[in-house]
Amino acid sequence: MFRTKQSGFTLLELVIVIVVIGILAFLIVPQLLTGPARARDAQRKIDLRNIKTALENYYNEQGAYPTTLTALEGGSIPYIKTVPTDPKTRQNYTYIVTGNPPSGFILQTNLENKTDPDIKVGTKNTYEITSSNP
């Protein structure tokens, strides 16, 4: 009898494809899972830079930094439309006024990505911006 050639994949070919798909999934899935956290960290950094700009504009006109961030929103000249909050927790960022009268500030937030290169040295996940005025 004649044997007809069967079409299809051999067991070895199927195993190789499964292994390749497994390796790709192993490499790609962790990146997909950390993507939203990295995006929130990027937003936190942008928020702090925007707050810093508003604080420095306030300082240039008032001669001192405000005691609270909400002072940036009101008054005759709003320096920022609304003070941003953390994208995940919706809590305010840490704002510390230094000097008397207030001549400096520290803005802080915690980042989710603990391997971010901008994390303050000696902390687990703190990102910090300080005033550039003397």
mmCIF file of N, CA, C and O in Angstrom, residues 15-16 19 29 38 47 53-54 56 65 69-70 89 98-99 106 115 126 128 131:
data_model
loop_
_atom_site.group_PDB
_atom_site.id
_atom_site.type_symbol
_atom_site.label_atom_id
_atom_site.label_comp_id
_atom_site.label_asym_id
_atom_site.label_seq_id
_atom_site.Cartn_x
_atom_site.Cartn_y
_atom_site.Cartn_z
ATOM 1 N N VAL A 15 6.772 21.777 20.088
ATOM 2 C CA VAL A 15 7.481 22.053 21.338
ATOM 3 C C VAL A 15 8.363 23.290 21.180
ATOM 4 O O VAL A 15 8.407 24.158 22.059
ATOM 5 N N ILE A 16 9.052 23.418 20.046
ATOM 6 C CA ILE A 16 9.920 24.573 19.808
ATOM 7 C C ILE A 16 9.090 25.865 19.789
ATOM 8 O O ILE A 16 9.470 26.868 20.389
ATOM 9 N N VAL A 19 8.035 26.762 23.328
ATOM 10 C CA VAL A 19 9.159 27.289 24.107
ATOM 11 C C VAL A 19 9.459 28.736 23.706
ATOM 12 O O VAL A 19 9.675 29.599 24.562
ATOM 13 N N VAL A 29 5.792 40.273 29.485
ATOM 14 C CA VAL A 29 4.745 40.460 30.495
ATOM 15 C C VAL A 29 5.189 41.353 31.655
ATOM 16 O O VAL A 29 4.442 42.261 32.042
ATOM 17 N N ARG A 38 5.130 53.175 35.926
ATOM 18 C CA ARG A 38 6.115 54.113 35.362
ATOM 19 C C ARG A 38 5.432 55.354 34.812
ATOM 20 O O ARG A 38 5.963 56.465 34.924
ATOM 21 N N ASP A 47 4.320 66.889 37.652
ATOM 22 C CA ASP A 47 3.551 67.681 38.621
ATOM 23 C C ASP A 47 4.481 68.502 39.514
ATOM 24 O O ASP A 47 4.246 69.689 39.738
ATOM 25 N N THR A 53 7.718 75.556 39.345
ATOM 26 C CA THR A 53 7.632 76.765 38.526
ATOM 27 C C THR A 53 6.670 77.778 39.141
ATOM 28 O O THR A 53 6.976 78.966 39.224
ATOM 29 N N ALA A 54 5.511 77.301 39.590
ATOM 30 C CA ALA A 54 4.529 78.192 40.217
ATOM 31 C C ALA A 54 5.089 78.788 41.509
ATOM 32 O O ALA A 54 4.903 79.986 41.779
ATOM 33 N N GLU A 56 8.252 79.345 42.244
ATOM 34 C CA GLU A 56 9.293 80.330 41.923
ATOM 35 C C GLU A 56 8.681 81.618 41.367
ATOM 36 O O GLU A 56 9.177 82.707 41.651
ATOM 37 N N TYR A 65 8.199 82.356 49.902
ATOM 38 C CA TYR A 65 7.367 81.240 49.438
ATOM 39 C C TYR A 65 6.099 81.172 50.286
ATOM 40 O O TYR A 65 6.109 81.552 51.457
ATOM 41 N N LEU A 69 0.544 75.162 49.613
ATOM 42 C CA LEU A 69 0.445 75.147 48.156
ATOM 43 C C LEU A 69 -0.870 75.738 47.656
ATOM 44 O O LEU A 69 -0.936 76.229 46.529
ATOM 45 N N THR A 70 -1.903 75.722 48.479
ATOM 46 C CA THR A 70 -3.191 76.261 48.035
ATOM 47 C C THR A 70 -3.127 77.763 47.788
ATOM 48 O O THR A 70 -3.952 78.304 47.058
ATOM 49 N N THR A 89 -3.036 58.041 44.548
ATOM 50 C CA THR A 89 -3.687 58.195 45.846
ATOM 51 C C THR A 89 -4.542 59.448 45.949
ATOM 52 O O THR A 89 -5.348 59.570 46.856
ATOM 53 N N THR A 98 11.274 76.120 54.005
ATOM 54 C CA THR A 98 12.480 76.265 54.812
ATOM 55 C C THR A 98 12.819 77.735 54.970
ATOM 56 O O THR A 98 12.527 78.549 54.098
ATOM 57 N N GLY A 99 13.435 78.083 56.074
ATOM 58 C CA GLY A 99 13.845 79.457 56.326
ATOM 59 C C GLY A 99 12.752 80.267 56.991
ATOM 60 O O GLY A 99 11.582 79.908 56.973
ATOM 61 N N ILE A 106 11.050 72.377 49.858
ATOM 62 C CA ILE A 106 11.328 71.004 49.433
ATOM 63 C C ILE A 106 9.995 70.418 49.007
ATOM 64 O O ILE A 106 9.012 70.482 49.742
ATOM 65 N N THR A 115 13.567 51.446 41.257
ATOM 66 C CA THR A 115 14.837 51.476 40.533
ATOM 67 C C THR A 115 14.974 52.734 39.680
ATOM 68 O O THR A 115 15.905 52.841 38.889
ATOM 69 N N THR A 126 12.011 57.983 47.422
ATOM 70 C CA THR A 126 11.632 59.394 47.496
ATOM 71 C C THR A 126 12.241 60.176 46.339
ATOM 72 O O THR A 126 13.435 60.107 46.091
ATOM 73 N N GLU A 128 12.672 64.105 45.033
ATOM 74 C CA GLU A 128 12.648 65.391 45.695
ATOM 75 C C GLU A 128 13.107 66.501 44.767
ATOM 76 O O GLU A 128 14.014 66.331 43.951
ATOM 77 N N SER A 131 14.222 74.218 46.205
ATOM 78 C CA SER A 131 14.220 75.558 45.622
ATOM 79 C C SER A 131 15.584 75.883 45.040
ATOM 80 O O SER A 131 16.604 75.385 45.492
#
